XYZ file of C-alpha atoms in Angstrom:
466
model
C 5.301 2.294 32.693
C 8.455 2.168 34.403
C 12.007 1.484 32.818
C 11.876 -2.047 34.559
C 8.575 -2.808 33.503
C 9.443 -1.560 29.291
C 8.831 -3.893 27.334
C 11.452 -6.430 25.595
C 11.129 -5.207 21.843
C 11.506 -1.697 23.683
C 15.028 -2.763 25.680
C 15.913 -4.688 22.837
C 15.442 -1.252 21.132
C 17.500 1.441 23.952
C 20.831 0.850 22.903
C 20.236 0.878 18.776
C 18.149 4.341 20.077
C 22.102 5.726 22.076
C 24.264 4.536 18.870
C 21.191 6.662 16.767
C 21.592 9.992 18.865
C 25.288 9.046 19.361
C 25.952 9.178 15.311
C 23.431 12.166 14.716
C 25.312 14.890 16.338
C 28.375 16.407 14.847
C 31.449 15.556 17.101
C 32.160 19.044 18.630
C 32.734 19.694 22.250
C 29.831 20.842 24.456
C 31.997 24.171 24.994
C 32.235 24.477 21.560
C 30.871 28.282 21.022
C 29.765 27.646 17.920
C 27.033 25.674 19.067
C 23.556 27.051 18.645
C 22.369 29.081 22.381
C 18.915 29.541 22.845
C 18.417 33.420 21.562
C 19.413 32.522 17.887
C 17.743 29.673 18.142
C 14.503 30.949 18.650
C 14.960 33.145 15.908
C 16.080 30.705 13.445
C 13.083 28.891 14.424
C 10.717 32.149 14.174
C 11.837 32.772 10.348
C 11.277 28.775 9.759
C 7.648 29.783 11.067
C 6.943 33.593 9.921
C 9.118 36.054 9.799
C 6.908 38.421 10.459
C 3.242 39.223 9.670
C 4.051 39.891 5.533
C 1.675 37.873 4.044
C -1.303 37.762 6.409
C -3.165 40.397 4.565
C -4.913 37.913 2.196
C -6.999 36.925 5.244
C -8.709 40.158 5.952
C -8.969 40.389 2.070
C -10.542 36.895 2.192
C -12.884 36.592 5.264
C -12.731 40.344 6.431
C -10.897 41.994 9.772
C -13.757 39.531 12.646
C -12.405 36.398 10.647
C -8.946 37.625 9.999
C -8.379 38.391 13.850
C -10.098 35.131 15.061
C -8.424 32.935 12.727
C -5.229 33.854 14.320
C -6.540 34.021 17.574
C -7.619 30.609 17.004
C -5.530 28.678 14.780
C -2.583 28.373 16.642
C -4.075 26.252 19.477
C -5.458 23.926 16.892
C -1.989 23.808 14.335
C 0.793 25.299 15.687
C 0.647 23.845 19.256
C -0.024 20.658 18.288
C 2.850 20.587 15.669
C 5.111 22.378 17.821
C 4.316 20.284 20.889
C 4.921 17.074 18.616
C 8.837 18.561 17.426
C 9.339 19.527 21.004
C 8.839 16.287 22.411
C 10.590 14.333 19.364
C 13.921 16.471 18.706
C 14.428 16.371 22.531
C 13.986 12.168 22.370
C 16.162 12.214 19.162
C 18.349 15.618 19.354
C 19.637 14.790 15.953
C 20.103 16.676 12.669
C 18.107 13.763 10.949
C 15.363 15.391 12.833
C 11.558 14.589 11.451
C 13.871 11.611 9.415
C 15.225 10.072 12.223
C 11.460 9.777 13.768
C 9.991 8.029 10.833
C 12.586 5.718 10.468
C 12.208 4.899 14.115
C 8.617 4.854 13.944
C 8.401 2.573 10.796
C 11.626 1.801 9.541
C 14.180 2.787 7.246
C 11.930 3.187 3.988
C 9.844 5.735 5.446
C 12.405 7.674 7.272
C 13.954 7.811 3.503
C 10.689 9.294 2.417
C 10.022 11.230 4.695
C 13.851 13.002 4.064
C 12.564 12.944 0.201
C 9.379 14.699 1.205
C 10.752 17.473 3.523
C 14.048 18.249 1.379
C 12.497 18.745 -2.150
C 9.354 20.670 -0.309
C 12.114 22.891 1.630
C 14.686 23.361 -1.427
C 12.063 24.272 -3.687
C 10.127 26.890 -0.976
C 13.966 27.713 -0.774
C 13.968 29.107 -4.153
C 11.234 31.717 -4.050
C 13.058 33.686 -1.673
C 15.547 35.746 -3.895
C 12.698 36.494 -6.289
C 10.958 38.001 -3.843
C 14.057 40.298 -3.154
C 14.105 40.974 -6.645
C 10.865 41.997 -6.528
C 11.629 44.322 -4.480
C 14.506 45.253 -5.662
C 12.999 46.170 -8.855
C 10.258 49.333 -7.178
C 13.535 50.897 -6.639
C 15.649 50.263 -9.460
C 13.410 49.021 -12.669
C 16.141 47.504 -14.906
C 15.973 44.349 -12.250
C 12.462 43.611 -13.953
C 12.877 41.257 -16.505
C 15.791 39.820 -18.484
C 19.286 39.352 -18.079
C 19.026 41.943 -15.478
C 16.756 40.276 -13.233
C 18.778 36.774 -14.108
C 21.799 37.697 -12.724
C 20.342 39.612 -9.788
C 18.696 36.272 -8.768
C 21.232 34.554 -9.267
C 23.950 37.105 -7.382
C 21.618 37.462 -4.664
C 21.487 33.041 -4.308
C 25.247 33.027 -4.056
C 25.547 35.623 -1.500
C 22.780 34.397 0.769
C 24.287 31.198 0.546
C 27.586 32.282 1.742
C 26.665 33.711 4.694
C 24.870 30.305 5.545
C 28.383 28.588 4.627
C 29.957 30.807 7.174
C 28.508 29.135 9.912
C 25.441 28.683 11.810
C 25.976 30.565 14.816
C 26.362 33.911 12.221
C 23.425 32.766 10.578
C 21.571 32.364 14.063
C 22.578 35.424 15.519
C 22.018 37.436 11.783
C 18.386 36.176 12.046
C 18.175 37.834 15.798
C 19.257 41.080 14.094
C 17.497 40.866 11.195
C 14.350 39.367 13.258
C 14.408 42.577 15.626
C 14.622 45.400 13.237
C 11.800 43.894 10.572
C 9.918 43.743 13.897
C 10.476 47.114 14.802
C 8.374 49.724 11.978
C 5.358 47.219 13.179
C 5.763 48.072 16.601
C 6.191 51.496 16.036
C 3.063 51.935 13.636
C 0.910 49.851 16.675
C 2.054 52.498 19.065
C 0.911 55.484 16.828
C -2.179 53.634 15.652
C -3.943 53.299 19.429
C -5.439 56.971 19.413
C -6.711 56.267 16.018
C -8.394 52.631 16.993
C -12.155 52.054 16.445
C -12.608 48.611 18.263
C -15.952 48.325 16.063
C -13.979 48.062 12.704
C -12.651 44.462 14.266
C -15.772 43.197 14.465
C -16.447 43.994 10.550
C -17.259 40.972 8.575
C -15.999 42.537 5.246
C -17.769 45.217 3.016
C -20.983 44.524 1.231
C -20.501 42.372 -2.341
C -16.969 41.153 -1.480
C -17.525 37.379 -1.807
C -15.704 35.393 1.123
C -12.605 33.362 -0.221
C -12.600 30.834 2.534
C -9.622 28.463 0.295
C -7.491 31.471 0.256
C -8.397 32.210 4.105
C -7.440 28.751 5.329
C -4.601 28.011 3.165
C -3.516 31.563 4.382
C -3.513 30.796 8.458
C -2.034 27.739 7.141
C 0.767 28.929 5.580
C 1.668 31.258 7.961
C 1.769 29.738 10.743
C 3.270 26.000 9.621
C 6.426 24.523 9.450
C 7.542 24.180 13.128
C 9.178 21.144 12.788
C 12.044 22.084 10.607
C 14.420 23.541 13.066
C 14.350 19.844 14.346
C 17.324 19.360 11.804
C 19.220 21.234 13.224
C 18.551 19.485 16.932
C 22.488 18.192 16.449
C 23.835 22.002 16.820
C 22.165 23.102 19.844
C 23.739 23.687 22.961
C 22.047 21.255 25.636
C 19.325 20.503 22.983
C 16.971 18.546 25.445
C 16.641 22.131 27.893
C 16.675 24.546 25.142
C 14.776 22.962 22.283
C 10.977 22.886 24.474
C 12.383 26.930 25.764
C 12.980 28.260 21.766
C 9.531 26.824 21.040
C 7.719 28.259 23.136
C 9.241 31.642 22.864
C 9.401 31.326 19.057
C 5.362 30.730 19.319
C 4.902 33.489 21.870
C 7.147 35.908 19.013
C 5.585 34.695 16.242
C 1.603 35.103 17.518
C 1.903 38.274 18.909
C 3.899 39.468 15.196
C 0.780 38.450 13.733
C -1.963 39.788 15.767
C -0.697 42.969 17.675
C 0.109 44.406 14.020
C -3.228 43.150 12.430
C -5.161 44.844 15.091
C -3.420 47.871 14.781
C -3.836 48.511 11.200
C -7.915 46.694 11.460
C -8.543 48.824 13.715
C -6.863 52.139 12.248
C -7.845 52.389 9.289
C -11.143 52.329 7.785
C -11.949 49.092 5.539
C -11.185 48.508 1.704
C -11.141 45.194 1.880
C -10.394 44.404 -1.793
C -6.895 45.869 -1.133
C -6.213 43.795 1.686
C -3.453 41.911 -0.611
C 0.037 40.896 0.319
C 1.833 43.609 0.614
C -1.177 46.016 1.781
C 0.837 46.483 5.423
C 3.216 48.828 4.138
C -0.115 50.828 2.848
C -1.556 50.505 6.006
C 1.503 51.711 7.469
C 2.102 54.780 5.652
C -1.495 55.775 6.066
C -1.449 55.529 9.820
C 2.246 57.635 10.164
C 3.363 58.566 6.741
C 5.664 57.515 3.724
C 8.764 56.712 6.071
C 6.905 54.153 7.987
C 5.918 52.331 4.340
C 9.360 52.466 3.166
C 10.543 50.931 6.562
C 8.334 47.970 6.176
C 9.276 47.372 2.469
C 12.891 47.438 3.955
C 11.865 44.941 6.643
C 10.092 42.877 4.036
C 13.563 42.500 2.092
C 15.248 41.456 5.472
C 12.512 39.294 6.685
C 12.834 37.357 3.237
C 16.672 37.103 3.662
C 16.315 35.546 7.288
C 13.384 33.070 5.905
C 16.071 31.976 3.220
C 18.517 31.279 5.682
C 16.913 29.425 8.243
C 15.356 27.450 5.106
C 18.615 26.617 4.036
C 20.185 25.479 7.260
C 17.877 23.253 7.847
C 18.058 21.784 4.263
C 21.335 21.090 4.209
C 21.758 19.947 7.654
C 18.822 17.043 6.783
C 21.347 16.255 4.445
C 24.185 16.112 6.476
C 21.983 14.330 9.478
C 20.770 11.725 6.784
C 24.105 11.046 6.062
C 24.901 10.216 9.338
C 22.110 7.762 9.811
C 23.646 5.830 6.474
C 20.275 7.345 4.081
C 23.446 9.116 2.018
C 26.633 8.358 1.183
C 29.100 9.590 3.955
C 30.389 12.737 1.630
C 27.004 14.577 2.182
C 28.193 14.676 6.061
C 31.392 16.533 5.101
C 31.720 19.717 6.982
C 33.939 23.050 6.301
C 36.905 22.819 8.227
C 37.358 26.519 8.014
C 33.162 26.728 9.598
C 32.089 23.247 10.311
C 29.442 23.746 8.314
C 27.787 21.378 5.455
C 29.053 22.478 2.377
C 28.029 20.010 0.386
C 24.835 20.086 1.621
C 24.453 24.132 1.266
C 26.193 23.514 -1.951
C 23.497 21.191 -3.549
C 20.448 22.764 -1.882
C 21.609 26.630 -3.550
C 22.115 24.167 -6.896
C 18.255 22.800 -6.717
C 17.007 26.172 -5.315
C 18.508 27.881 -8.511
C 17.786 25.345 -10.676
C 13.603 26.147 -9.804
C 13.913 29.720 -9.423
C 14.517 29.775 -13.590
C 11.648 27.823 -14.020
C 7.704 28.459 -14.271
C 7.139 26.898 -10.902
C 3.961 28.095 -9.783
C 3.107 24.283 -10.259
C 6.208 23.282 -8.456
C 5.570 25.025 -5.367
C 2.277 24.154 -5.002
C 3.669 20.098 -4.894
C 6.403 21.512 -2.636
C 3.271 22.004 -0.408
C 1.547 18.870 -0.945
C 4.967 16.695 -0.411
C 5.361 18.692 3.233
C 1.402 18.143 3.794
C 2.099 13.971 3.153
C 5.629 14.520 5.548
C 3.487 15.728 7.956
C 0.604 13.202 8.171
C 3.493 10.927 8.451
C 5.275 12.687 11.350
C 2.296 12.896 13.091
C 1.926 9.294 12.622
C 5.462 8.494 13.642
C 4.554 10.579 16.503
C 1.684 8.581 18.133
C 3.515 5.051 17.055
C 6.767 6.065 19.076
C 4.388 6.449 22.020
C 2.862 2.713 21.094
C 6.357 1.110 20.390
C 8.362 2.636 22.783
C 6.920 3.553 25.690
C 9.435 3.221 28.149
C 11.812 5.475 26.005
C 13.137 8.553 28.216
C 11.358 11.521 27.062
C 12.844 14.740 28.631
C 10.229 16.516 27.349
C 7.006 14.726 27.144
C 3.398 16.194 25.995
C 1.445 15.869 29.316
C -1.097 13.335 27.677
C -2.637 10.009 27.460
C -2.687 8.232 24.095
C -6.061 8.732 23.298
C -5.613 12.589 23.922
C -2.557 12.718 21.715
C -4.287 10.593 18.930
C -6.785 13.836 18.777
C -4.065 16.483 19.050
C -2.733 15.215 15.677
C -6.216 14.497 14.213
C -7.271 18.039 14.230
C -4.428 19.360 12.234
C -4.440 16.400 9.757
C -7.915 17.596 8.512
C -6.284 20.384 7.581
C -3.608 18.600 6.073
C -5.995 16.235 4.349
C -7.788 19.492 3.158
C -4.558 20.703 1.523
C -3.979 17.444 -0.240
C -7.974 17.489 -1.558
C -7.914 20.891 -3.120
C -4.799 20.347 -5.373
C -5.154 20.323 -8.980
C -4.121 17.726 -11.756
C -0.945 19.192 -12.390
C 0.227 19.327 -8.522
C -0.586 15.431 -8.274
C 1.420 14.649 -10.953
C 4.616 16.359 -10.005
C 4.078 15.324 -6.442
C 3.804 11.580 -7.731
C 6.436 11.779 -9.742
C 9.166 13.483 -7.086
C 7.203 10.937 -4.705
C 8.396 8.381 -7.170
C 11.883 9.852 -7.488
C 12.517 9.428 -3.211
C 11.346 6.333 -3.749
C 13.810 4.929 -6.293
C 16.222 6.898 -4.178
C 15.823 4.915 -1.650
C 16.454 1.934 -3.664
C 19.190 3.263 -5.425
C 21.445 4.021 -1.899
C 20.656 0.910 -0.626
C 21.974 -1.184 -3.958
C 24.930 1.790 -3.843
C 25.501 0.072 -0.141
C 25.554 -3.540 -1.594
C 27.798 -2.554 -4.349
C 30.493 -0.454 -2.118
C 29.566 2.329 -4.786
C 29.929 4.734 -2.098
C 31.430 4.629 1.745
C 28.214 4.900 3.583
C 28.180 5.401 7.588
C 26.349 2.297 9.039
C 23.421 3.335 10.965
């Protein structure tokens, strides 16, 4: 359909669209060089994704190396295109930091886009807090006092504050900390690929898994899950980008290209290497696999790259956290304070501020509980986005797209299907105490929303309008 032929509720709809991407993006110059370019970028969005291939170990030990290999063959043509197809599209229509919030309010109005902003920030913020422990973890295999106690408290809490700094000093450090941090976490797998190849026997990929190890296929799934999800939340941080409607579909792609090949080239390597004891095939089991293939320095490089692949997942966690906030802010969701930026880094201190708070706040706690509903709020967020998705191709179809999935309603409406099984999957197999928490921080966005919009009939707070 052609702009003459749009429809009136979508002309009607154009200019309220301009004032939207007008308000969501921070008033800097396009010259500005603290604007995100497209290297960082990609790797901001590649430790939103990965990080690298820590943690894909529990699918060999689940399904065995022929699963393990195929799943991630596989599953990214059937999750992470789809999803990263969908942010593509969607940040480039509404290059805001509201990001996935903008979309559902545009899709279905302001109640849902406050949800959906509920939904993504407690998930992220509470994700957000794992991090640091798993530093301390680490931490503590070379110095043991970090184990428990006071010891461990502080170090958690000393390593929050720091990591959180270096997000308050501005997101083109943080971007260009992940490329560095990206590259040499990346590097001990490339190396131990390279010295694997002579020692490669293509028949162990083909291994099903050892005789009497049962098949975990709930740990396999939510493991390619995992792993390879959460594409969309760089779209926060759509606002920052230099030229965000050319680079935005670019970092995607390249991020996907990164983050696939991370994942298999490494898992072939050490499959194929190494001869099969599949009950060890844990997180963790890389650095094993590493030092048998070239020796202890190789192990000790991986744990190292472990440590800095954590600290660049908490910091592109964080960024985009706290600039939901500040992008929710400017669509009038928050009060206008949340939008205050550092005037020393234009960055969102407030919004780094309370994100560190919540994130420390759950790292004290027994959260295994908690996490788990951080999961199932960003499984509902996501059934929504892809909702708000195929409804913004219904309501507005007229609506300049500069990047625009090559396909026909019906063909979309089956792109987001497949992935929502999963999704609906994830939602089936939690347990009583994960749909209570989840209803009741469900129930807490809710009377959020509630609560900002009497706070904007009172004059409580100075809210931007739109």
């Amino acid at each position: 359909m052609s702009a003459s032929e749009s429809s009136p509720s979508s002309q009607i709809s154009q200019p309220l669209l301009d004032q939207q991407e007008t308000e969501s993006q921070p008033q800097i110059s396009p010259q500005n060089p603290k604007k995100l370019a497209l290297l960082p970028l990609v790797f901001l969005i590649y430790f939103e994704v990965s990080g690298g291939p820590y943690g894909e170990e529990s699918a060999v030990g689940a399904a065995g190396p022929l699963f393990a290999i195929l799943g991630f063959l596989i599953f990214p043509f059937i999750w992470s295109i789809p999803e990263a197809l969908v942010t593509a599209e969607l940040s480039t229509t509404f290059p805001g930091n509201g990001g996935f919030v903008i979309w559902a309010h545009q899709a279905f109005g302001p109640f849902w886009g406050s949800l959906m902003g509920s939904w993504k920030f407690l998930s992220g913020v509470i994700n957000l807090a794992s991090y640091p422990i798993l530093c301390v973890d680490y931490l503590k295999l070379v110095i043991p006092i970090f184990a428990s106690g006071l010891p461990r408290f502080f170090a958690t809490f000393i390593s929050t504050l720091v990591l959180s700094f270096l997000n308050y000093s501005g997101l083109s450090i943080v971007g260009y900390t992940a490329v560095g941090l990206g590259i040499v976490s990346l590097c001990p797998f490339i190396l131990m690929s390279l010295i694997a190849i002579p020692k490669i026997h293509p028949s162990r990929w083909i291994s099903l898994g050892e005789k009497g190890v049962k098949k975990d296929w709930t740990l396999f799934i939510n493991t390619l899950f995992w792993n390879l999800n959460f594409w969309d939340n760089a779209s926060t941080l759509a606002g920052e980008v230099e030229q965000p409607q050319k680079l935005f579909p670019k970092a995607l792609f390249s991020a996907g290209i990164l983050t696939c090949l991370g994942y298999i080239i490494p898992l072939l390597a050490a499959t194929g290497a190494i001869p099969l004891d599949q009950e060890s095939w844990v997180d963790g089991y890389l650095a094993s696999a590493g030092e048998m293939i070239a020796g202890k320095w190789l192990k000790f490089w991986i744990e190292i790259g472990a440590v800095l692949s954590i600290i660049g997942l908490f910091e592109a966690q964080l960024s985009s956290s706290a600039y939901q906030l500040l992008g929710m802010a400017n669509l009038g969701f928050l009060p206008k304070i949340f939008g205050a930026r550092s005037k020393w880094f234009n960055t969102p201190w407030l919004g780094i501020l309370i994100s560190t708070v919540i994130a420390l706040v759950v790292s004290f706690l027994d959260f295994t509980d908690i996490i788990s509903s951080a999961n199932f709020l960003y499984s509902l967020g996501m059934l929504l986005e892809f909702a708000s998705f195929i409804w913004l191709r219904v309501k507005f179809p007229a609506l300049k797209r500069p990047f625009k999935v090559p396909m026909g309603l019906l063909g979309l409406v089956v792109m987001c299907l497949i992935p929502s099984v999963f999704l609906v999957y994830v939602l089936a197999v939690g347990t009583k105490a994960v749909y209570l928490v989840s209803a009741l921080m469900t129930l807490f966005g809710v009377g959020w929303y509630f609560l900002m919009n009497l706070s904007k009939s009172k004059m409580w707070f100075e809210f931007n309008l739109g």
